[in-house]
mmCIF file of C-alpha atoms in Angstrom:
data_model
loop_
_atom_site.group_PDB
_atom_site.id
_atom_site.type_symbol
_atom_site.label_atom_id
_atom_site.label_comp_id
_atom_site.label_asym_id
_atom_site.label_seq_id
_atom_site.Cartn_x
_atom_site.Cartn_y
_atom_site.Cartn_z
ATOM 1 C CA MET S 79 0.005 0.053 0.171
ATOM 2 C CA SER S 80 1.259 3.393 -0.938
ATOM 3 C CA THR S 81 1.680 6.393 1.507
ATOM 4 C CA VAL S 82 1.917 9.984 0.922
ATOM 5 C CA HIS S 83 3.534 12.129 3.993
ATOM 6 C CA ILE S 84 2.902 15.636 4.287
ATOM 7 C CA CYS S 85 5.594 17.002 6.694
ATOM 8 C CA PRO S 86 6.717 20.668 8.207
ATOM 9 C CA LEU S 87 10.218 20.741 8.375
ATOM 10 C CA ASP S 88 11.525 20.096 11.761
ATOM 11 C CA LYS S 89 14.447 18.910 13.498
ATOM 12 C CA PHE S 90 12.969 15.113 13.722
ATOM 13 C CA ILE S 91 11.810 14.946 10.164
ATOM 14 C CA PRO S 92 14.974 14.220 8.181
ATOM 15 C CA SER S 93 15.938 11.331 10.686
ATOM 16 C CA PHE S 94 12.271 10.068 10.296
ATOM 17 C CA ILE S 95 12.629 10.115 6.311
ATOM 18 C CA GLU S 96 15.846 8.198 6.706
ATOM 19 C CA PHE S 97 14.140 5.780 9.192
ATOM 20 C CA VAL S 98 11.595 4.875 7.033
ATOM 21 C CA ASN S 99 13.623 4.515 4.034
ATOM 22 C CA GLU S 100 15.923 2.169 5.949
ATOM 23 C CA LYS S 101 13.154 -0.022 7.635
ATOM 24 C CA PHE S 102 10.560 -0.253 4.933
ATOM 25 C CA ASP S 103 10.067 -0.188 1.187
ATOM 26 C CA SER S 104 10.695 3.454 0.081
ATOM 27 C CA ASP S 105 8.717 2.804 -3.265
ATOM 28 C CA ASP S 106 5.712 2.887 -1.031
ATOM 29 C CA HIS S 107 6.653 6.112 0.614
ATOM 30 C CA THR S 108 6.591 9.719 -0.594
ATOM 31 C CA PHE S 109 7.378 12.598 1.237
ATOM 32 C CA TRP S 110 6.062 16.069 0.434
ATOM 33 C CA VAL S 111 8.069 18.579 2.653
ATOM 34 C CA TYR S 112 7.900 22.270 3.343
ATOM 35 C CA GLY S 113 9.812 24.582 5.542
ATOM 36 C CA ASP S 114 13.195 26.077 5.999
ATOM 37 C CA LYS S 115 15.849 23.806 3.920
ATOM 38 C CA ALA S 116 18.846 25.852 5.338
ATOM 39 C CA ARG S 117 17.931 25.039 8.676
ATOM 40 C CA PHE S 118 17.241 21.107 8.429
ATOM 41 C CA ALA S 119 18.934 19.553 5.439
ATOM 42 C CA LEU S 120 16.607 17.055 3.448
ATOM 43 C CA PRO S 121 17.743 13.486 2.963
ATOM 44 C CA PRO S 122 19.025 12.922 -0.904
ATOM 45 C CA ALA S 123 16.266 10.568 -1.652
ATOM 46 C CA ASP S 124 14.161 9.959 -4.829
ATOM 47 C CA ASN S 125 10.879 9.928 -2.707
ATOM 48 C CA VAL S 126 11.529 13.229 -1.127
ATOM 49 C CA HIS S 127 9.839 16.280 -2.870
ATOM 50 C CA TYR S 128 10.109 19.913 -1.679
ATOM 51 C CA LEU S 129 6.996 22.228 -1.724
ATOM 52 C CA GLY S 130 8.955 25.377 -0.896
ATOM 53 C CA ALA S 131 9.188 27.550 2.300
ATOM 54 C CA GLU S 132 5.371 27.322 2.955
ATOM 55 C CA LEU S 133 2.299 24.884 2.177
ATOM 56 C CA PHE S 134 0.687 26.347 -0.959
ATOM 57 C CA GLY S 135 4.087 28.490 -1.382
ATOM 58 C CA ASN S 136 4.554 27.168 -4.979
ATOM 59 C CA VAL S 137 1.588 26.324 -7.659
ATOM 60 C CA LYS S 138 3.093 23.767 -9.458
ATOM 61 C CA PRO S 139 4.462 21.433 -6.479
ATOM 62 C CA THR S 140 0.929 22.068 -4.740
ATOM 63 C CA LEU S 141 -1.067 20.769 -7.806
ATOM 64 C CA GLN S 142 1.141 17.719 -7.829
ATOM 65 C CA LEU S 143 0.680 17.110 -3.848
ATOM 66 C CA MET S 144 -3.009 17.520 -4.292
ATOM 67 C CA LYS S 145 -3.011 14.476 -6.933
ATOM 68 C CA ALA S 146 -0.965 12.643 -4.934
ATOM 69 C CA ILE S 147 -2.974 12.521 -1.859
ATOM 70 C CA GLN S 148 -5.939 11.247 -3.815
ATOM 71 C CA ARG S 149 -3.765 8.755 -5.805
ATOM 72 C CA HIS S 150 -2.176 7.105 -2.674
ATOM 73 C CA ASP S 151 -3.750 4.643 -0.267
ATOM 74 C CA ARG S 152 -2.770 6.473 2.725
ATOM 75 C CA VAL S 153 -2.201 10.169 3.657
ATOM 76 C CA ILE S 154 0.050 10.781 6.872
ATOM 77 C CA LEU S 155 -0.118 14.513 8.192
ATOM 78 C CA HIS S 156 2.898 15.078 10.261
ATOM 79 C CA SER S 157 1.078 17.613 12.760
ATOM 80 C CA PHE S 158 -1.937 19.434 11.779
ATOM 81 C CA HIS S 159 -1.519 23.214 12.076
ATOM 82 C CA GLY S 160 -2.926 26.387 10.442
ATOM 83 C CA ILE S 161 -5.529 27.344 8.080
ATOM 84 C CA LYS S 162 -3.814 26.011 4.732
ATOM 85 C CA MET S 163 -3.536 22.400 6.029
ATOM 86 C CA ALA S 164 -7.195 22.644 6.944
ATOM 87 C CA LEU S 165 -7.900 24.368 3.410
ATOM 88 C CA LEU S 166 -6.171 21.651 1.631
ATOM 89 C CA LEU S 167 -8.209 18.689 3.492
ATOM 90 C CA LEU S 168 -11.490 20.904 3.029
ATOM 91 C CA LEU S 169 -11.010 20.824 -0.700
ATOM 92 C CA THR S 170 -10.622 17.147 -0.913
ATOM 93 C CA PRO S 171 -12.956 15.815 1.922
ATOM 94 C CA TRP S 172 -12.931 12.550 0.207
ATOM 95 C CA VAL S 173 -9.394 11.807 1.540
ATOM 96 C CA LEU S 174 -10.049 12.084 5.148
ATOM 97 C CA LYS S 175 -11.169 8.533 6.129
ATOM 98 C CA LYS S 176 -7.527 7.510 4.687
ATOM 99 C CA CYS S 177 -5.749 10.297 6.764
ATOM 100 C CA TYR S 178 -3.502 9.670 9.668
ATOM 101 C CA TRP S 179 -2.855 12.511 12.061
ATOM 102 C CA PHE S 180 0.500 12.305 13.529
ATOM 103 C CA MET S 181 -0.094 14.404 16.707
ATOM 104 C CA TRP S 182 2.702 16.448 17.777
ATOM 105 C CA GLY S 183 0.983 18.166 20.802
ATOM 106 C CA GLY S 184 1.110 21.807 20.204
ATOM 107 C CA ASP S 185 -1.104 20.971 17.072
ATOM 108 C CA LEU S 186 -3.790 19.556 19.237
ATOM 109 C CA TYR S 187 -3.382 21.970 22.277
ATOM 110 C CA GLN S 188 -3.592 25.111 20.145
ATOM 111 C CA TYR S 189 -7.550 24.560 20.798
ATOM 112 C CA GLN S 190 -6.670 25.049 24.640
ATOM 113 C CA ILE S 191 -4.146 27.639 24.674
ATOM 114 C CA GLY S 192 -4.471 29.911 21.443
ATOM 115 C CA LYS S 193 -5.127 33.454 21.891
ATOM 116 C CA ARG S 194 -8.893 33.748 21.182
ATOM 117 C CA ASN S 195 -8.660 36.193 18.245
ATOM 118 C CA LEU S 196 -10.100 36.112 14.913
ATOM 119 C CA LYS S 197 -7.254 34.007 13.368
ATOM 120 C CA TRP S 198 -7.769 31.515 15.953
ATOM 121 C CA ARG S 199 -11.522 31.233 15.547
ATOM 122 C CA LEU S 200 -11.389 30.882 11.470
ATOM 123 C CA THR S 201 -8.547 28.301 12.010
ATOM 124 C CA GLU S 202 -10.825 26.237 14.378
ATOM 125 C CA LEU S 203 -13.911 26.833 12.380
ATOM 126 C CA LEU S 204 -11.889 25.252 9.417
ATOM 127 C CA ARG S 205 -10.177 22.522 11.634
ATOM 128 C CA ARG S 206 -13.190 21.197 13.433
ATOM 129 C CA PRO S 207 -15.109 19.484 10.347
ATOM 130 C CA VAL S 208 -11.727 18.338 9.161
ATOM 131 C CA ILE S 209 -10.785 16.647 12.480
ATOM 132 C CA LYS S 210 -14.275 15.239 13.220
ATOM 133 C CA ARG S 211 -14.145 13.360 9.755
ATOM 134 C CA MET S 212 -10.716 12.274 9.783
ATOM 135 C CA GLY S 213 -10.066 8.403 10.056
ATOM 136 C CA ASN S 214 -6.825 7.906 11.833
ATOM 137 C CA PHE S 215 -5.129 9.461 14.981
ATOM 138 C CA VAL S 216 -1.542 8.395 15.875
ATOM 139 C CA THR S 217 0.447 8.992 19.251
ATOM 140 C CA TYR S 218 1.791 6.944 22.105
ATOM 141 C CA ILE S 219 -0.360 9.258 24.332
ATOM 142 C CA LYS S 220 -3.736 8.069 24.400
ATOM 143 C CA GLY S 221 -4.927 10.909 26.530
ATOM 144 C CA ASP S 222 -4.126 13.320 23.722
ATOM 145 C CA TYR S 223 -6.535 11.331 21.269
ATOM 146 C CA GLU S 224 -9.202 11.253 23.880
ATOM 147 C CA LEU S 225 -8.950 15.181 24.314
ATOM 148 C CA ALA S 226 -9.094 15.312 20.448
ATOM 149 C CA LYS S 227 -12.421 13.325 20.724
ATOM 150 C CA LYS S 228 -13.644 15.577 23.449
ATOM 151 C CA TRP S 229 -12.801 18.807 21.673
ATOM 152 C CA TYR S 230 -13.710 18.097 18.091
ATOM 153 C CA GLY S 231 -16.180 15.126 18.161
ATOM 154 C CA CYS S 232 -13.866 12.826 16.167
ATOM 155 C CA ALA S 233 -14.559 9.036 16.152
ATOM 156 C CA GLY S 234 -11.635 8.135 14.189
ATOM 157 C CA ARG S 235 -9.023 5.175 15.006
ATOM 158 C CA TRP S 236 -6.541 5.544 17.500
ATOM 159 C CA HIS S 237 -2.946 4.014 16.416
ATOM 160 C CA GLU S 238 -0.569 3.765 19.514
ATOM 161 C CA CYS S 239 2.921 4.751 17.936
ATOM 162 C CA LEU S 240 6.141 6.775 19.174
ATOM 163 C CA LEU S 241 6.239 8.411 15.937
ATOM 164 C CA TYR S 242 9.688 9.515 15.348
ATOM 165 C CA THR S 243 13.315 8.387 16.193
ATOM 166 C CA SER S 244 13.539 11.328 18.519
ATOM 167 C CA ASN S 245 11.467 9.569 21.101
ATOM 168 C CA VAL S 246 13.512 6.691 20.898
ATOM 169 C CA TYR S 247 15.752 6.335 24.185
ATOM 170 C CA LYS S 248 19.401 6.282 23.282
ATOM 171 C CA LYS S 249 20.877 4.843 26.620
ATOM 172 C CA ASN S 250 23.316 7.354 28.064
ATOM 173 C CA VAL S 251 26.720 6.446 28.773
ATOM 174 C CA ILE S 252 27.431 9.293 30.816
ATOM 175 C CA ASP S 253 29.859 8.535 33.885
ATOM 176 C CA GLU S 254 27.575 8.465 36.724
ATOM 177 C CA ARG S 255 30.897 9.353 38.819
ATOM 178 C CA ALA S 256 30.789 12.695 36.880
ATOM 179 C CA ALA S 257 28.067 13.890 39.234
ATOM 180 C CA GLY S 258 28.691 16.205 42.216
ATOM 181 C CA THR S 259 29.876 14.529 45.346
ATOM 182 C CA ASP S 260 29.499 17.704 47.457
ATOM 183 C CA GLY S 261 26.088 16.798 48.618
ATOM 184 C CA LYS S 262 24.435 19.377 46.099
ATOM 185 C CA ILE S 263 21.045 18.429 44.864
ATOM 186 C CA THR S 264 20.742 19.523 41.088
ATOM 187 C CA ILE S 265 17.276 20.450 40.093
ATOM 188 C CA LEU S 266 16.300 20.874 36.520
ATOM 189 C CA LEU S 267 13.222 23.267 35.912
ATOM 190 C CA GLY S 268 11.253 23.031 32.476
ATOM 191 C CA ASN S 269 12.647 22.579 29.291
ATOM 192 C CA SER S 270 12.376 25.765 27.359
ATOM 193 C CA ALA S 271 11.391 29.475 27.433
ATOM 194 C CA ASP S 272 7.809 28.770 26.526
ATOM 195 C CA PRO S 273 5.276 30.333 29.244
ATOM 196 C CA THR S 274 3.596 26.857 29.282
ATOM 197 C CA ASN S 275 6.616 25.922 31.634
ATOM 198 C CA ASN S 276 5.075 27.875 34.513
ATOM 199 C CA HIS S 277 8.483 29.021 35.745
ATOM 200 C CA PHE S 278 6.879 31.443 38.218
ATOM 201 C CA SER S 279 4.352 29.223 39.791
ATOM 202 C CA ALA S 280 7.296 26.269 40.221
ATOM 203 C CA PHE S 281 9.386 29.069 41.802
ATOM 204 C CA ASP S 282 6.854 29.208 44.558
ATOM 205 C CA VAL S 283 7.008 25.530 44.985
ATOM 206 C CA LEU S 284 10.882 25.547 44.909
ATOM 207 C CA GLU S 285 11.353 28.665 47.068
ATOM 208 C CA THR S 286 11.008 26.625 50.418
ATOM 209 C CA TYR S 287 14.294 24.806 49.631
ATOM 210 C CA LYS S 288 16.359 27.882 48.499
ATOM 211 C CA ASN S 289 18.506 27.651 51.725
ATOM 212 C CA GLU S 290 19.265 24.118 51.061
ATOM 213 C CA ASN S 291 22.417 22.870 49.319
ATOM 214 C CA ILE S 292 20.486 23.021 45.804
ATOM 215 C CA GLU S 293 21.362 24.313 42.285
ATOM 216 C CA LEU S 294 18.249 25.151 40.147
ATOM 217 C CA VAL S 295 19.202 24.657 36.477
ATOM 218 C CA VAL S 296 16.537 26.183 33.825
ATOM 219 C CA PRO S 297 16.938 25.810 30.407
ATOM 220 C CA LEU S 298 15.915 28.860 28.685
ATOM 221 C CA SER S 299 17.494 28.891 25.127
ATOM 222 C CA TYR S 300 14.901 27.903 22.948
ATOM 223 C CA GLY S 301 11.504 30.046 22.992
ATOM 224 C CA ASN S 302 10.369 33.454 23.911
ATOM 225 C CA LYS S 303 13.303 35.722 24.495
ATOM 226 C CA ARG S 304 11.563 38.412 26.355
ATOM 227 C CA TYR S 305 9.816 35.660 28.979
ATOM 228 C CA ALA S 306 13.531 34.307 29.133
ATOM 229 C CA ALA S 307 14.398 37.724 30.248
ATOM 230 C CA GLU S 308 11.707 37.809 32.909
ATOM 231 C CA VAL S 309 12.356 34.233 34.319
ATOM 232 C CA VAL S 310 16.214 35.008 34.740
ATOM 233 C CA ALA S 311 15.198 38.116 36.592
ATOM 234 C CA GLU S 312 12.920 36.689 38.873
ATOM 235 C CA GLY S 313 14.878 33.408 39.552
ATOM 236 C CA THR S 314 18.021 35.350 40.326
ATOM 237 C CA ARG S 315 16.263 37.426 42.618
ATOM 238 C CA ARG S 316 14.701 34.582 44.391
ATOM 239 C CA PHE S 317 17.631 32.195 44.395
ATOM 240 C CA GLY S 318 20.739 34.070 43.946
ATOM 241 C CA GLU S 319 23.686 32.339 42.757
ATOM 242 C CA LYS S 320 22.070 29.034 43.173
ATOM 243 C CA PHE S 321 19.695 29.807 40.021
ATOM 244 C CA VAL S 322 21.819 28.658 37.012
ATOM 245 C CA PRO S 323 19.855 29.948 33.529
ATOM 246 C CA LEU S 324 20.952 28.361 30.295
ATOM 247 C CA THR S 325 20.266 30.845 27.626
ATOM 248 C CA ASP S 326 22.742 29.661 24.924
ATOM 249 C CA PHE S 327 22.229 26.505 22.718
ATOM 250 C CA MET S 328 24.083 23.544 23.937
ATOM 251 C CA PRO S 329 25.315 20.586 21.759
ATOM 252 C CA PHE S 330 23.190 17.579 22.132
ATOM 253 C CA GLN S 331 25.943 15.715 24.045
ATOM 254 C CA HIS S 332 26.757 18.453 26.353
ATOM 255 C CA TYR S 333 23.205 18.659 27.199
ATOM 256 C CA LEU S 334 23.121 14.806 27.793
ATOM 257 C CA ALA S 335 26.038 15.186 29.961
ATOM 258 C CA LEU S 336 24.097 17.820 32.117
ATOM 259 C CA LEU S 337 20.925 15.498 32.375
ATOM 260 C CA GLY S 338 23.393 13.039 33.709
ATOM 261 C CA LYS S 339 24.292 15.316 36.541
ATOM 262 C CA VAL S 340 20.672 16.190 37.519
ATOM 263 C CA ASP S 341 19.048 14.634 40.725
ATOM 264 C CA ILE S 342 15.616 16.050 40.319
ATOM 265 C CA ALA S 343 13.503 17.339 37.417
ATOM 266 C CA VAL S 344 10.582 19.324 37.562
ATOM 267 C CA PHE S 345 8.091 19.938 34.843
ATOM 268 C CA ASN S 346 5.294 22.505 35.771
ATOM 269 C CA HIS S 347 3.409 22.201 32.388
ATOM 270 C CA HIS S 348 -0.329 21.605 32.474
ATOM 271 C CA ARG S 349 -0.414 20.017 29.092
ATOM 272 C CA GLN S 350 1.415 17.240 27.250
ATOM 273 C CA GLN S 351 5.025 18.833 26.565
ATOM 274 C CA ALA S 352 8.712 17.978 27.237
ATOM 275 C CA MET S 353 8.208 14.553 26.841
ATOM 276 C CA GLY S 354 11.797 13.989 25.339
ATOM 277 C CA ASN S 355 13.636 15.303 28.178
ATOM 278 C CA THR S 356 11.144 13.570 30.555
ATOM 279 C CA ILE S 357 11.857 10.020 28.668
ATOM 280 C CA SER S 358 15.749 10.711 28.837
ATOM 281 C CA LEU S 359 15.755 11.506 32.397
ATOM 282 C CA LEU S 360 13.838 8.484 33.547
ATOM 283 C CA GLY S 361 15.923 6.320 31.551
ATOM 284 C CA LEU S 362 18.609 7.832 33.379
ATOM 285 C CA LYS S 363 17.281 6.959 36.654
ATOM 286 C CA LYS S 364 16.111 10.483 37.695
ATOM 287 C CA THR S 365 13.270 11.554 39.943
ATOM 288 C CA VAL S 366 10.676 13.471 37.926
ATOM 289 C CA PHE S 367 7.911 15.822 39.304
ATOM 290 C CA LEU S 368 4.952 16.339 36.844
ATOM 291 C CA ASN S 369 1.168 17.772 37.268
ATOM 292 C CA PRO S 370 -1.198 15.188 37.566
ATOM 293 C CA GLY S 371 -4.350 15.437 35.292
ATOM 294 C CA THR S 372 -1.684 15.736 32.418
ATOM 295 C CA THR S 373 -1.812 13.366 29.511
ATOM 296 C CA GLN S 374 1.754 12.390 30.186
ATOM 297 C CA TRP S 375 0.791 11.805 33.929
ATOM 298 C CA ASP S 376 -1.695 9.152 32.740
ATOM 299 C CA PHE S 377 0.546 7.723 30.225
ATOM 300 C CA PHE S 378 3.412 7.051 32.783
ATOM 301 C CA GLN S 379 0.849 5.811 35.149
ATOM 302 C CA GLU S 380 -0.671 3.261 32.654
ATOM 303 C CA LYS S 381 2.901 2.142 31.882
ATOM 304 C CA GLY S 382 3.724 1.469 35.520
ATOM 305 C CA ILE S 383 6.344 4.225 35.215
ATOM 306 C CA GLN S 384 7.019 6.021 38.689
ATOM 307 C CA VAL S 385 6.881 9.988 38.480
ATOM 308 C CA LEU S 386 5.843 12.124 41.516
ATOM 309 C CA ASP S 387 3.206 14.510 41.997
ATOM 310 C CA LEU S 388 4.492 18.099 41.949
ATOM 311 C CA GLN S 389 1.870 19.433 44.339
ATOM 312 C CA THR S 390 3.656 17.308 47.161
ATOM 313 C CA PHE S 391 7.177 18.404 46.118
ATOM 314 C CA SER S 392 10.282 17.580 48.405
ATOM 315 C CA LEU S 393 13.719 16.951 48.023
ATOM 316 C CA ARG S 394 12.943 13.021 48.060
ATOM 317 C CA SER S 395 14.226 10.994 45.350
ATOM 318 C CA LEU S 396 12.809 7.574 43.953
ATOM 319 C CA SER S 397 14.338 4.589 45.591
ATOM 320 C CA ALA S 398 17.102 2.506 43.957
ATOM 321 C CA VAL S 399 14.560 -0.171 43.052
ATOM 322 C CA GLU S 400 12.062 2.310 41.511
ATOM 323 C CA LYS S 401 14.941 4.039 39.371
ATOM 324 C CA HIS S 402 15.778 0.958 37.909
ATOM 325 C CA ASP S 403 12.204 -0.309 37.097
ATOM 326 C CA ASN S 404 11.916 3.161 35.490
ATOM 327 C CA GLU S 405 15.269 2.617 33.827
ATOM 328 C CA GLN S 406 14.138 -1.083 32.329
ATOM 329 C CA LYS S 407 10.451 0.133 31.262
ATOM 330 C CA ILE S 408 11.819 3.318 29.449
ATOM 331 C CA GLU S 409 14.355 1.197 27.355
ATOM 332 C CA ALA S 410 11.878 -1.471 26.465
ATOM 333 C CA TYR S 411 9.043 0.640 25.215
ATOM 334 C CA PHE S 412 10.972 3.834 23.868
ATOM 335 C CA SER S 413 13.149 1.298 21.556
ATOM 336 C CA ALA S 414 13.756 1.310 17.784
ATOM 337 C CA GLU S 415 12.255 -2.106 17.757
ATOM 338 C CA ASN S 416 9.059 -0.897 19.227
ATOM 339 C CA LEU S 417 8.984 2.180 16.913
ATOM 340 C CA THR S 418 9.494 -0.036 13.708
ATOM 341 C CA ALA S 419 6.791 -2.632 14.841
ATOM 342 C CA GLN S 420 4.517 0.428 15.555
ATOM 343 C CA LEU S 421 5.020 2.145 12.263
ATOM 344 C CA LYS S 422 4.738 -1.120 10.265
ATOM 345 C CA ALA S 423 0.918 -1.697 12.100
ATOM 346 C CA VAL S 424 0.252 2.126 10.920
ATOM 347 C CA PHE S 425 1.389 1.616 7.468
ATOM 348 C CA THR S 426 -0.330 -1.693 6.998
ATOM 349 C CA SER S 427 -3.660 -0.790 8.836
#
């Protein structure tokens, strides 16, 4: 069966294309990609086609794409953002039953967190009938699918899948002896300078321990720069030299080394977010605090992976047995083998 992929160019799309072409028959898959090629290089493959910087940016490839989604057996939407994608599917409503929405998170939660302005209302007006009639939803977090049903009234089929190689856990070879031996507790707060990290209310929780031997590390290199500056100012005011903002981009291996030194991680999101960081930390046998009621909290509970309630935060850590159990479960579920099997199920459904 043939599959056409419509992909906004993001950091994990090139590796996904390479993974699919390696594990499956590339003749069965065609990738239509749009976005900034200067930022993310596309694999040199015959089944990869570039639409331009934007969807509908160029007439000829857009017409070719519209023909492709009708000709192929399956249409995979890598995220579902914006008016243009909704218009594309509204113009071809007969393809919706064979559409598979690879849900990224932000594309779903724009319903909840988007500014209620005219653009948001128009976008949702166009998205709603598309999502309601879509045939398939793909995510490893079932709670996100349940929210799509609640918000949009859809009844399509859910497929459990890790989606991308970025969600495959890579066992960290960081030397555990590199961690501090001075008794200092390193706390990681959040994953970006996105306001959904809710840094300020997290400060309220953590400030109780500001006189303890702690170090508060806060990644702020990605996201809203103005918000990042506000977080730095407030964090420095409250925690002084114990507050360590990360405002510059860090090479991946350096970031992994940082995660290896973390003792406790705090994610104060009220929606599904920062899963890549959370997966890595749990695989590294770190203690992670989350907000109950989020779909990732429910996911970890379902998989028997131990995370702690941020509303009852303390400087406690999981037991050695709990940490080892988390490590084993993360390695088993978030594996390349599991991703391959799940993608195969999607591609043959």
